[in-house]
Coordinates of C-alpha atoms and ligand atoms in Angstrom, one line a residue:
M1 CA 0.0 0.0 0.0
P2 CA 1.5 3.5 -0.9
P3 CA 2.0 5.9 2.0
C4 CA -1.1 7.9 3.1
P5 CA -1.1 11.3 1.6
V6 CA -3.2 12.7 4.5
A7 CA -1.5 11.2 7.4
P8 CA -2.3 13.0 10.7
D9 CA 0.4 15.1 12.3
A10 CA 3.6 13.1 12.7
L11 CA 4.5 15.0 15.8
Q12 CA 1.4 14.5 18.0
G13 CA 1.1 17.2 20.6
I14 CA 3.8 19.4 19.0
P15 CA 2.4 22.3 17.0
R16 CA 2.8 21.5 13.3
Q17 CA 5.1 23.9 11.4
Q18 CA 4.8 22.4 8.0
T19 CA 5.3 24.7 5.0
N20 CA 6.2 23.4 1.6
P21 CA 5.7 19.8 0.5
A22 CA 8.7 17.9 -1.0
R23 CA 9.5 18.8 -4.6
W24 CA 8.8 16.3 -7.4
Q25 CA 12.1 15.0 -8.8
G26 CA 11.3 15.2 -12.6
E27 CA 11.4 11.6 -13.7
N28 CA 10.2 11.1 -17.3
W29 CA 9.8 14.9 -17.9
N30 CA 11.6 15.1 -21.2
E31 CA 9.7 12.2 -22.8
F32 CA 6.4 13.6 -21.5
V33 CA 7.1 17.1 -23.0
S34 CA 8.1 15.6 -26.4
T35 CA 4.9 13.5 -26.5
L36 CA 2.8 16.6 -25.7
Q37 CA 4.7 18.7 -28.3
A38 CA 4.0 16.0 -30.9
D39 CA 0.3 16.6 -30.1
N40 CA 0.8 20.4 -30.6
I41 CA 0.5 21.2 -26.9
D42 CA 2.8 24.1 -25.9
V43 CA 4.7 23.5 -22.6
I44 CA 6.3 26.7 -21.5
E45 CA 9.6 26.0 -19.7
D46 CA 11.3 29.3 -19.4
R47 CA 12.2 30.3 -15.9
G48 CA 10.5 33.7 -16.1
T49 CA 7.1 32.3 -16.9
R50 CA 7.4 29.5 -14.4
G51 CA 8.4 32.1 -11.8
I52 CA 5.1 33.9 -12.2
Y53 CA 3.3 31.0 -10.6
S54 CA 5.8 30.4 -7.7
T55 CA 3.4 31.3 -4.9
D56 CA -0.3 32.0 -4.3
A57 CA -2.2 34.8 -2.5
G58 CA -1.1 33.3 0.9
G59 CA 2.6 34.0 0.0
L60 CA 3.8 31.3 2.4
A61 CA 4.2 28.3 0.1
Y62 CA 6.8 28.5 -2.7
G63 CA 7.3 26.0 -5.6
M64 CA 8.3 26.0 -9.3
P65 CA 6.6 23.9 -11.9
N66 CA 8.8 22.2 -14.5
G67 CA 6.5 23.7 -17.2
V68 CA 3.4 25.8 -17.6
I69 CA 0.5 24.9 -19.9
I70 CA -2.2 27.5 -20.8
A71 CA -5.6 25.8 -20.9
R72 CA -7.2 26.0 -24.4
D73 CA -10.0 23.5 -24.5
A74 CA -11.2 20.2 -22.9
Q75 CA -9.5 18.1 -25.6
Q76 CA -6.1 19.6 -24.9
I77 CA -6.6 19.0 -21.2
S78 CA -7.6 15.4 -21.9
T79 CA -4.4 14.8 -23.8
L80 CA -2.4 16.4 -21.1
L81 CA -4.0 14.2 -18.4
R82 CA -3.7 10.9 -20.4
N83 CA 0.0 11.5 -20.8
A84 CA 0.4 12.7 -17.2
Q85 CA -1.0 9.3 -16.1
R86 CA 1.2 7.4 -18.5
Y87 CA 4.4 9.2 -17.4
H88 CA 3.4 9.9 -13.8
I89 CA 3.7 13.6 -14.0
P90 CA 2.0 15.8 -11.4
V91 CA -0.5 18.4 -12.7
T92 CA -1.5 21.3 -10.6
V93 CA -4.5 23.4 -11.7
R94 CA -4.7 27.1 -11.1
G95 CA -7.5 29.6 -11.7
G96 CA -6.9 32.9 -9.9
G97 CA -4.3 31.5 -7.5
L98 CA -6.2 33.0 -4.5
T99 CA -5.5 30.0 -2.3
T100 CA -3.6 30.7 0.9
E101 CA -2.1 27.3 1.7
G102 CA -0.2 26.6 -1.5
E103 CA -3.1 24.6 -3.1
S104 CA -2.6 26.3 -6.5
V105 CA 1.2 26.2 -6.3
A106 CA 3.1 23.4 -8.3
F107 CA 6.0 21.8 -6.5
G108 CA 7.3 20.4 -9.8
G109 CA 5.5 18.9 -12.8
V110 CA 2.9 20.9 -14.8
L111 CA 1.1 24.0 -13.8
L112 CA -2.1 24.2 -15.8
D113 CA -3.3 27.9 -16.0
M114 CA -7.1 27.8 -16.5
T115 CA -7.4 31.5 -17.3
G116 CA -6.8 30.6 -21.0
M117 CA -10.4 29.3 -20.9
S118 CA -12.3 32.4 -20.1
R119 CA -15.2 32.8 -22.6
V120 CA -18.9 33.1 -21.8
L121 CA -20.5 30.6 -24.1
H122 CA -24.2 31.2 -23.8
I123 CA -26.7 33.2 -21.7
D124 CA -30.2 31.7 -21.5
K125 CA -32.7 34.3 -20.6
D126 CA -35.6 31.9 -20.3
T127 CA -34.0 29.4 -18.0
L128 CA -31.9 32.0 -16.2
T129 CA -28.6 30.1 -16.7
V130 CA -25.2 30.9 -18.2
R131 CA -22.8 28.4 -19.7
T132 CA -19.2 29.6 -19.3
E133 CA -15.7 28.3 -19.6
A134 CA -14.4 27.6 -16.1
G135 CA -11.2 29.7 -16.1
I136 CA -13.1 33.0 -16.2
F137 CA -12.9 35.3 -13.3
W138 CA -16.3 36.0 -11.6
H139 CA -16.1 39.7 -12.2
S140 CA -15.5 39.2 -16.0
L141 CA -18.6 37.0 -16.0
A142 CA -20.5 39.7 -14.1
E143 CA -19.4 42.3 -16.7
E144 CA -20.8 40.1 -19.5
L145 CA -24.0 39.3 -17.6
R146 CA -24.5 43.0 -16.7
R147 CA -24.8 43.9 -20.4
H148 CA -28.1 41.8 -20.4
N149 CA -29.1 43.2 -16.9
F150 CA -28.2 39.9 -15.2
D151 CA -25.9 38.9 -12.4
Y152 CA -24.4 35.7 -10.9
L153 CA -26.0 34.5 -7.7
S154 CA -23.1 34.4 -5.3
A155 CA -19.3 34.5 -5.7
P156 CA -16.2 35.4 -3.6
L157 CA -15.8 39.1 -3.0
N158 CA -12.6 39.1 -5.1
L159 CA -11.7 40.3 -8.6
T160 CA -9.5 37.4 -9.5
S161 CA -11.2 34.2 -8.3
S162 CA -12.2 31.9 -11.2
V163 CA -15.4 30.0 -11.6
G164 CA -13.6 26.6 -11.7
G165 CA -11.4 27.2 -8.7
T166 CA -14.3 28.5 -6.7
L167 CA -16.7 25.6 -7.4
G168 CA -14.1 23.3 -6.1
V169 CA -13.7 25.1 -2.8
G170 CA -17.0 26.7 -2.0
G171 CA -17.4 30.4 -2.7
I172 CA -18.9 32.6 -0.1
D173 CA -20.6 36.0 -0.8
V174 CA -22.4 38.4 1.6
N175 CA -25.6 36.9 0.1
S176 CA -24.7 33.3 0.8
A177 CA -27.1 33.2 3.8
K178 CA -29.9 33.7 1.4
L179 CA -28.6 32.1 -1.9
G180 CA -26.1 29.5 -0.7
C181 CA -22.4 29.2 -1.7
S182 CA -21.2 29.5 -5.3
A183 CA -20.7 25.7 -5.6
D184 CA -24.4 25.3 -5.1
Q185 CA -25.2 27.5 -8.0
A186 CA -23.7 25.0 -10.5
L187 CA -26.3 23.0 -12.4
C188 CA -24.0 21.0 -14.6
L189 CA -20.3 20.8 -15.5
Q190 CA -18.0 19.6 -18.2
V191 CA -15.2 17.8 -16.4
V192 CA -12.0 16.2 -17.6
T193 CA -11.3 13.3 -15.3
P194 CA -7.8 12.5 -14.1
T195 CA -7.6 9.8 -16.7
G196 CA -8.6 12.2 -19.5
D197 CA -12.3 11.4 -20.2
I198 CA -14.4 14.4 -21.0
I199 CA -17.7 14.0 -19.1
E200 CA -20.8 16.2 -18.7
C201 CA -22.2 15.8 -15.2
S202 CA -25.0 17.1 -13.0
D203 CA -27.2 15.8 -10.1
E204 CA -29.1 13.8 -12.8
Q205 CA -26.3 12.7 -15.2
N206 CA -23.1 11.1 -13.9
A207 CA -24.2 12.3 -10.5
E208 CA -21.4 10.6 -8.6
L209 CA -18.7 12.5 -10.5
F210 CA -20.7 15.7 -10.0
Q211 CA -20.9 15.2 -6.3
R212 CA -17.1 14.5 -6.1
V213 CA -16.1 17.5 -8.2
I214 CA -18.3 20.1 -6.6
L215 CA -16.4 21.1 -3.4
G216 CA -13.9 18.4 -4.4
Y217 CA -10.7 20.6 -4.3
G218 CA -9.8 19.6 -7.8
Q219 CA -9.2 16.0 -6.8
F220 CA -11.6 14.2 -9.1
G221 CA -11.4 16.2 -12.3
I222 CA -10.7 19.5 -13.9
I223 CA -13.8 21.7 -14.5
T224 CA -13.6 23.1 -18.0
E225 CA -17.1 24.4 -18.4
A226 CA -20.0 25.2 -16.0
T227 CA -23.7 26.0 -16.3
L228 CA -24.7 28.3 -13.5
K229 CA -27.9 29.9 -12.3
I230 CA -28.2 33.6 -12.9
R231 CA -30.7 36.3 -11.7
P232 CA -31.8 39.8 -12.7
F233 CA -29.2 42.4 -11.6
T234 CA -30.0 44.5 -8.6
P235 CA -28.0 47.2 -6.8
M236 CA -27.4 46.9 -3.1
R237 CA -28.8 49.1 -0.3
M238 CA -26.4 48.8 2.6
H239 CA -26.9 49.5 6.3
Y240 CA -24.5 49.3 9.2
F241 CA -25.2 48.6 12.9
Y242 CA -22.5 48.8 15.6
Y243 CA -22.0 46.6 18.6
R244 CA -19.6 46.4 21.6
S245 CA -20.4 42.7 22.0
L246 CA -19.6 40.0 19.5
R247 CA -22.2 37.7 21.0
S248 CA -25.1 40.2 20.5
A249 CA -24.0 41.0 16.9
I250 CA -23.9 37.3 16.1
N251 CA -27.2 36.6 17.7
D252 CA -28.7 39.4 15.6
L253 CA -27.1 38.1 12.4
I254 CA -28.5 34.6 13.0
L255 CA -31.9 36.0 13.9
L256 CA -32.1 38.0 10.6
D257 CA -30.6 35.2 8.4
Q258 CA -32.9 32.5 9.8
N259 CA -36.0 34.7 9.1
G260 CA -34.8 35.5 5.6
V261 CA -34.8 39.3 6.4
P262 CA -31.8 40.7 4.6
D263 CA -30.6 39.9 1.1
Y264 CA -27.0 40.4 2.2
S265 CA -25.5 40.0 5.7
G266 CA -22.3 39.7 7.5
I267 CA -20.1 40.8 10.5
L268 CA -16.9 42.7 10.2
T269 CA -15.0 43.7 13.3
M270 CA -12.1 45.9 14.3
M271 CA -10.7 43.6 17.0
D272 CA -13.6 43.0 19.4
K273 CA -13.9 46.7 20.2
A274 CA -16.0 47.7 17.2
V275 CA -18.3 45.0 15.8
T276 CA -20.2 46.0 12.7
L277 CA -23.2 44.1 11.4
L278 CA -23.7 44.8 7.7
I279 CA -27.0 44.2 6.2
A280 CA -28.2 45.1 2.7
F281 CA -31.2 44.7 0.5
D282 CA -32.0 44.1 -3.2
S283 CA -35.1 46.3 -3.1
A284 CA -36.7 49.3 -1.4
E285 CA -39.7 47.0 -0.3
R286 CA -37.5 44.5 1.5
E287 CA -35.6 47.4 3.1
K288 CA -38.9 48.9 4.3
T289 CA -40.1 45.6 5.7
F290 CA -36.9 45.4 7.7
F291 CA -37.2 48.9 9.2
E292 CA -40.9 48.3 10.0
Q293 CA -40.7 44.8 11.5
W294 CA -37.2 43.9 12.5
H295 CA -35.1 47.0 13.2
K296 CA -36.3 47.4 16.8
Q297 CA -35.3 43.9 17.7
L298 CA -31.7 44.5 17.0
H299 CA -29.2 45.2 19.8
G300 CA -26.8 47.3 17.7
Y301 CA -26.4 51.1 17.7
G302 CA -26.3 53.7 15.1
E303 CA -23.1 55.6 14.5
L304 CA -23.8 58.3 17.1
G305 CA -25.0 56.0 19.8
F306 CA -22.0 53.7 19.3
G307 CA -19.6 56.7 19.2
I308 CA -20.8 57.9 22.6
R309 CA -20.4 54.4 24.2
L310 CA -16.9 54.0 22.7
A311 CA -15.9 57.4 24.0
S312 CA -17.1 56.5 27.5
Y313 CA -15.2 53.3 27.5
Y314 CA -11.9 54.9 26.5
A315 CA -12.5 57.8 29.0
L316 CA -12.4 55.1 31.7
H317 CA -9.5 53.2 30.1
P318 CA -7.2 56.1 29.0
W319 CA -4.1 53.7 28.8
R320 CA -5.8 52.2 25.8
L321 CA -6.0 55.4 23.8
N322 CA -3.7 54.1 21.1
E323 CA -6.4 51.6 20.4
L324 CA -9.0 54.3 20.0
F325 CA -6.8 56.2 17.6
F326 CA -6.4 53.0 15.5
L327 CA -10.2 52.5 15.4
L328 CA -10.8 56.1 14.4
R329 CA -8.1 56.0 11.7
R330 CA -9.4 52.7 10.4
K331 CA -13.0 53.9 10.3
H332 CA -11.9 57.1 8.6
T333 CA -10.1 55.3 5.8
L334 CA -12.1 52.0 5.4
F335 CA -15.7 53.2 5.4
P336 CA -15.4 55.6 2.4
D337 CA -13.9 52.7 0.5
L338 CA -17.0 50.7 1.1
Q339 CA -19.1 53.3 -0.7
P340 CA -16.8 54.9 -3.3
A341 CA -18.6 57.5 -5.5
Q342 CA -17.8 55.8 -8.8
H343 CA -19.6 52.6 -7.7
M344 CA -22.6 54.2 -6.1
R345 CA -25.8 55.4 -7.8
N346 CA -28.7 57.0 -5.8
G347 CA -27.1 55.7 -2.5
E348 CA -26.9 52.1 -3.8
I349 CA -23.7 50.0 -4.5
I350 CA -23.8 48.9 -8.1
D351 CA -20.9 46.5 -8.0
R352 CA -20.3 44.8 -4.7
T353 CA -17.4 42.6 -5.9
V354 CA -15.3 45.5 -7.1
V355 CA -16.0 47.5 -4.0
F356 CA -15.3 44.8 -1.5
S357 CA -12.4 43.3 -3.4
R358 CA -10.6 46.7 -3.6
A359 CA -11.3 47.4 0.1
V360 CA -10.0 43.9 1.1
W361 CA -6.7 44.3 -0.8
K362 CA -6.2 47.9 0.2
H363 CA -7.0 47.5 4.0
W364 CA -5.9 43.9 4.6
G365 CA -3.7 43.1 1.7
H366 CA -0.1 41.9 2.5
K367 CA 2.4 39.7 0.8
N368 CA 1.2 37.1 3.3
M369 CA -2.5 36.7 3.4
V370 CA -3.1 34.8 6.6
I371 CA -6.8 34.1 7.0
P372 CA -7.6 30.9 8.8
D373 CA -11.2 30.2 9.4
L374 CA -13.7 28.0 11.2
A375 CA -16.9 26.8 9.7
T376 CA -19.6 25.5 12.1
S377 CA -23.2 24.7 12.7
V378 CA -25.4 27.5 14.0
D379 CA -25.2 26.1 17.6
K380 CA -21.4 26.2 17.8
F381 CA -20.9 29.4 16.0
I382 CA -20.7 31.9 18.9
D383 CA -18.4 29.7 20.9
A384 CA -16.1 29.1 18.0
V385 CA -15.9 32.9 17.2
E386 CA -15.1 33.8 20.8
K387 CA -12.4 31.2 21.1
G388 CA -10.9 32.3 17.7
N389 CA -11.1 35.9 18.9
A390 CA -9.1 35.0 22.0
V391 CA -6.4 33.4 19.8
C392 CA -6.2 36.5 17.6
K393 CA -5.7 38.7 20.6
H394 CA -2.9 36.4 21.8
Y395 CA -1.0 36.6 18.5
F396 CA -1.6 40.0 17.1
P397 CA -2.3 43.6 18.3
R398 CA -4.8 44.3 15.5
Y399 CA -7.1 42.0 13.7
T400 CA -10.5 41.6 12.0
L401 CA -13.1 38.9 12.1
Y402 CA -15.4 38.4 9.1
C403 CA -18.4 36.3 9.7
V404 CA -21.0 35.2 7.2
G405 CA -23.8 32.6 7.0
I406 CA -24.3 30.0 4.2
K407 CA -27.7 28.5 3.4
L408 CA -27.3 24.8 2.7
R409 CA -28.8 22.9 -0.1
A410 CA -31.8 20.8 0.9
E411 CA -31.0 17.8 -1.1
H412 CA -27.9 16.1 -2.6
K413 CA -26.0 16.7 0.5
A414 CA -23.3 14.2 -0.6
H415 CA -21.6 17.2 -2.2
Y416 CA -20.7 18.3 1.3
E417 CA -19.1 15.1 2.5
L418 CA -15.4 16.1 2.4
S419 CA -15.8 19.9 2.4
S420 CA -15.9 23.0 4.5
I421 CA -19.5 22.4 5.3
P422 CA -19.6 20.9 8.8
H423 CA -21.3 17.4 9.1
D424 CA -23.6 18.6 11.8
A425 CA -24.9 21.7 10.1
K426 CA -28.6 21.5 9.1
D427 CA -30.1 24.4 7.2
F428 CA -27.3 26.9 7.7
S429 CA -23.6 26.9 8.3
Y430 CA -21.6 29.8 9.6
G431 CA -18.0 30.8 8.7
C432 CA -15.7 33.1 10.5
E433 CA -12.4 34.2 8.9
F434 CA -9.7 35.4 11.4
E435 CA -7.6 38.1 9.7
P436 CA -4.6 39.6 11.4
I437 CA -3.7 43.1 10.2
L438 CA 0.0 42.6 9.5
E439 CA 0.7 46.1 8.2
E440 CA 4.5 46.7 8.0
N441 CA 5.3 44.0 10.5
N442 CA 7.3 41.0 9.4
Y443 CA 6.3 37.8 11.2
S444 CA 8.2 34.6 10.7
R445 CA 6.5 31.8 8.7
D446 CA 6.5 29.6 11.8
Y447 CA 4.7 32.3 13.8
L448 CA 2.0 32.7 11.2
Q449 CA 1.7 28.9 10.9
S450 CA 1.4 28.5 14.6
F451 CA -1.4 31.1 14.6
K452 CA -3.3 29.1 11.9
N453 CA -2.7 25.9 13.9
A454 CA -4.2 27.5 17.0
I455 CA -7.3 28.4 15.1
Y456 CA -7.6 25.0 13.6
D457 CA -7.1 23.3 17.0
I458 CA -10.3 25.0 18.1
G459 CA -12.0 23.4 15.2
V460 CA -10.7 20.0 16.1
D461 CA -11.8 20.4 19.7
M462 CA -15.2 21.6 18.7
D463 CA -15.7 19.1 15.9
T464 CA -16.2 21.7 13.2
S465 CA -14.8 22.2 9.7
Y466 CA -12.7 24.8 7.8
Y467 CA -12.8 26.6 4.4
R468 CA -9.0 26.3 3.8
F469 CA -8.1 22.8 4.9
G470 CA -6.0 21.8 1.9
G471 CA -2.3 22.4 1.1
M472 CA -0.2 23.2 4.1
M473 CA -3.1 22.6 6.4
K474 CA -4.0 19.1 5.2
A475 CA -2.5 17.4 8.2
Y476 CA -5.8 18.5 9.9
I477 CA -8.0 16.6 7.5
R478 CA -8.1 13.3 9.3
R479 CA -8.4 15.0 12.7
A480 CA -11.2 17.3 11.5
L481 CA -13.2 15.1 9.2
G482 CA -12.6 11.6 10.7
D483 CA -10.9 8.5 9.3
E484 CA -14.1 7.1 7.8
V485 CA -14.8 10.0 5.4
V486 CA -11.2 10.3 4.5
E487 CA -10.7 6.6 3.8
K488 CA -13.8 6.6 1.6
H489 CA -12.6 9.6 -0.5
L490 CA -9.0 8.4 -0.7
A491 CA -10.2 5.0 -2.0
L492 CA -12.3 6.8 -4.6
K493 CA -9.4 9.0 -5.6
R494 CA -7.1 6.0 -6.0
I495 CA -9.6 4.5 -8.5
A496 CA -10.2 7.8 -10.3
D497 CA -6.6 8.9 -10.5
P498 CA -4.4 5.7 -10.5
A499 CA -1.1 7.6 -10.8
M500 CA -2.3 10.2 -8.2
I501 CA -1.2 13.0 -10.4
L502 CA -4.0 15.6 -10.2
N503 CA -3.5 18.3 -7.6
R504 CA -1.5 15.9 -5.5
N505 CA -0.5 18.4 -2.8
V506 CA -3.9 19.8 -2.2
I507 CA -5.7 16.9 -0.4
F508 CA -4.5 13.4 -1.4
Ligands
FAD601 C1 -7.9 38.4 -0.1 C2 -8.8 37.2 -0.3 C3 -10.2 37.3 -0.2 C4 -11.0 36.2 -0.4 N1 -12.3 36.4 -0.3 C5 -13.1 35.3 -0.4 C6 -14.5 35.5 -0.3 O1 -15.1 36.6 -0.1 N2 -15.3 34.4 -0.5 C7 -14.7 33.2 -0.7 O2 -15.5 32.2 -0.9 N3 -13.4 33.0 -0.8 C8 -12.6 34.0 -0.7 N4 -11.3 33.9 -0.8 C9 -10.7 32.6 -1.2 C10 -10.7 32.4 -2.7 O3 -11.6 33.3 -3.3 C11 -11.1 31.1 -3.1 O4 -10.0 30.2 -2.7 C12 -11.2 31.2 -4.6 O5 -12.6 31.2 -4.9 C13 -10.5 30.3 -5.4 O6 -10.6 30.7 -6.8 P1 -9.3 30.7 -7.6 O7 -9.7 30.8 -9.0 O8 -8.3 31.7 -7.1 O9 -8.8 29.3 -7.4 P2 -7.3 28.8 -7.2 O10 -6.7 29.3 -6.0 O11 -6.5 29.0 -8.5 O12 -7.6 27.2 -7.0 C14 -8.3 26.7 -5.9 C15 -8.2 25.2 -5.9 O13 -9.0 24.7 -7.0 C16 -8.1 24.0 -8.0 N5 -8.6 24.4 -9.3 C17 -8.5 25.7 -9.8 N6 -9.2 25.7 -11.0 C18 -9.8 24.5 -11.1 C19 -10.6 23.9 -12.1 N7 -11.0 24.6 -13.2 N8 -11.0 22.6 -12.0 C20 -10.6 21.9 -10.9 N9 -9.8 22.4 -9.9 C21 -9.4 23.7 -10.1 C22 -6.7 24.4 -7.6 O14 -5.8 23.4 -7.9 C23 -6.8 24.7 -6.1 O15 -6.7 23.5 -5.4 C24 -10.4 35.0 -0.7 C25 -9.0 34.8 -0.8 C26 -8.2 35.9 -0.6 C27 -6.7 35.8 -0.7

C-alpha cells in the first residue's frame, strides 16, 4: 500500500510547522514534454514564466513547476492528463491562484493555467442560466451578464477568483445566507477526469462524478465548463449597525438570516472593540419591511450612539487610547472605500465585488494573506468565534473577524461530505475568517503557521470544519473530518486517478 497522503500530524502534541511539500524530482519529464509537443501542446519551460506561478495569495508556500500549460480546451486537457497518467507527471491546476495554503502552487510537474479558458458561451434568458468556460474570473462573468441586466448569484468578493477554482472550494458571498455558496449555483459541469475522459455531469447525469467534483478541491477532475444559475441584476442598499459585544451581533445576524430578512448580511470587526453588522437589500420594499418589522429587535447602535459608548469606554480606560486612535483611523479610511462614489448610484452600491475586493486588498492586503477560518453549525458558532477571537488577541495587536452565513442545499448533501460544510450543520452553516492586520510587521513563517494551527485546533476540539483545509493545512483533514470519510474519498481518488497526479499536494 502506498503511503497515506493525508497522514495525521507526525508529531502529536507538538504544533505543526509544515510549510512546503517535497519537490517532485522530474522523472520522465523530457519524454512527457516531447509527447505533448507532438500533439501540438505548448509546454512553457522558461524560468521567467514559471516564476510567475511560484506562490499563491497566501505567499507562504513557494514552488516552481517544470513547465506551464495554458488551458485552451477540454480536448487539450484530456491529452495532457492521459499523458500525465502514463508518465506519472503531477499536474496542478490554477485559476486565480487565490488560495492561501499553496493549493494552487506546483511543487514540480505541470502548472495548468485555466485562465486561457475564459469565454462566456451562452446566456439563456428563459431558464436564467449561463454556460461559461471555467477559467473565467467572476467579475468578468459579471461584466458580460450586466450587459443583459443579469448577475451571478453568489461569488467570492474578489476580482481574481475563477469559476472553476471556486466551485471546487465553496465560494462565499455576503448573500450566501440567502442564496447559498457558489458551488451550489452550478447546475452541470463539463469535467476532464484525471484519466482524460471528457464528461458532462449534474445531479441527474453522472451524479457521482458531479458530487465529487463540486467542493472536491480539484481531486476528481478539472472543471472546463460550467452551467450556473443567474438572476436579474439589482444594486445593493447597505446599512451598518454597531456593537460592543460579538455575542449580541452574532445573535442578531443569526436571527435575521434565519428569518430571511436581509438579502446580504455579515459581520466585520475591528478587533472585538467595534463590531459591525452589515445588512443590505435588493429592493426598497424589503428594506422597508426590515425597518418596520425587525429593526427594533436588533441590539446594535447607530453611529452616534455607538460613538458615545466607545468614548465613555476609553474615557475610563485612558491607557488604551492608542487603540481608539487606531479604530478612528481605520474607520476614517475604510468606510469611504465601502461606498466609493464611482460605484454608487442613488445611494446604492452597483458592483459589490469590485467595491469589496478593492477594500479587502487595500486594507488587509499583504504579501502574506493569513486568513484561517472556522466553519460551524449554528449552535457552535458563537463559541467558535469567541475562542478564535481570543487566539487572535494572543497573537496580534490588530485583527479583524469576518463572519457570514451559508444557506445549505436541501438535497444532494453528498456534495458536502469532504468539504468545508460541517457534518452537523442542518439548514445553515456559519463561517468566520480570522484576519490579522499585518501592516508593515514581518512575522516569521513559523509564527503565522502557529497562529493558523491554534485556530484549527479550536475546530478539532469543537468538531467543526474549515474553508481552507487543503495544502499546508492538510494534516488536519483526518483530525477534523474523521478517518471514515477520509478513507472513503481516498479509495475513490485512487480509482479515479491511478497515478495520483492531479492536484496531489492539495488533499490526497
Ligand atoms: C484576499 C482574499 C479574499 C478572499 N475572499 C473570499 C470570499 O469573499 N469568499 C470566498 O469564498 N473565498 C474568498 N477567498 C478565497 C478564494 O476566493 C477562493 O479560494 C477562490 O474562490 C478560489 O478561486 P481561484 O480561481 O483563485 O482558485 P485557485 O486558487 O486557483 O484554485 C483553488 C483550488 O482549485 C483547484 N482548481 C482551480 N481551478 C480548477 C478547475 N477549473 N478545476 C478543478 N480544480 C481547479 C486548484 O488546484 C486549487 O486547489 C479569498 C481569498 C483571498 C486571498
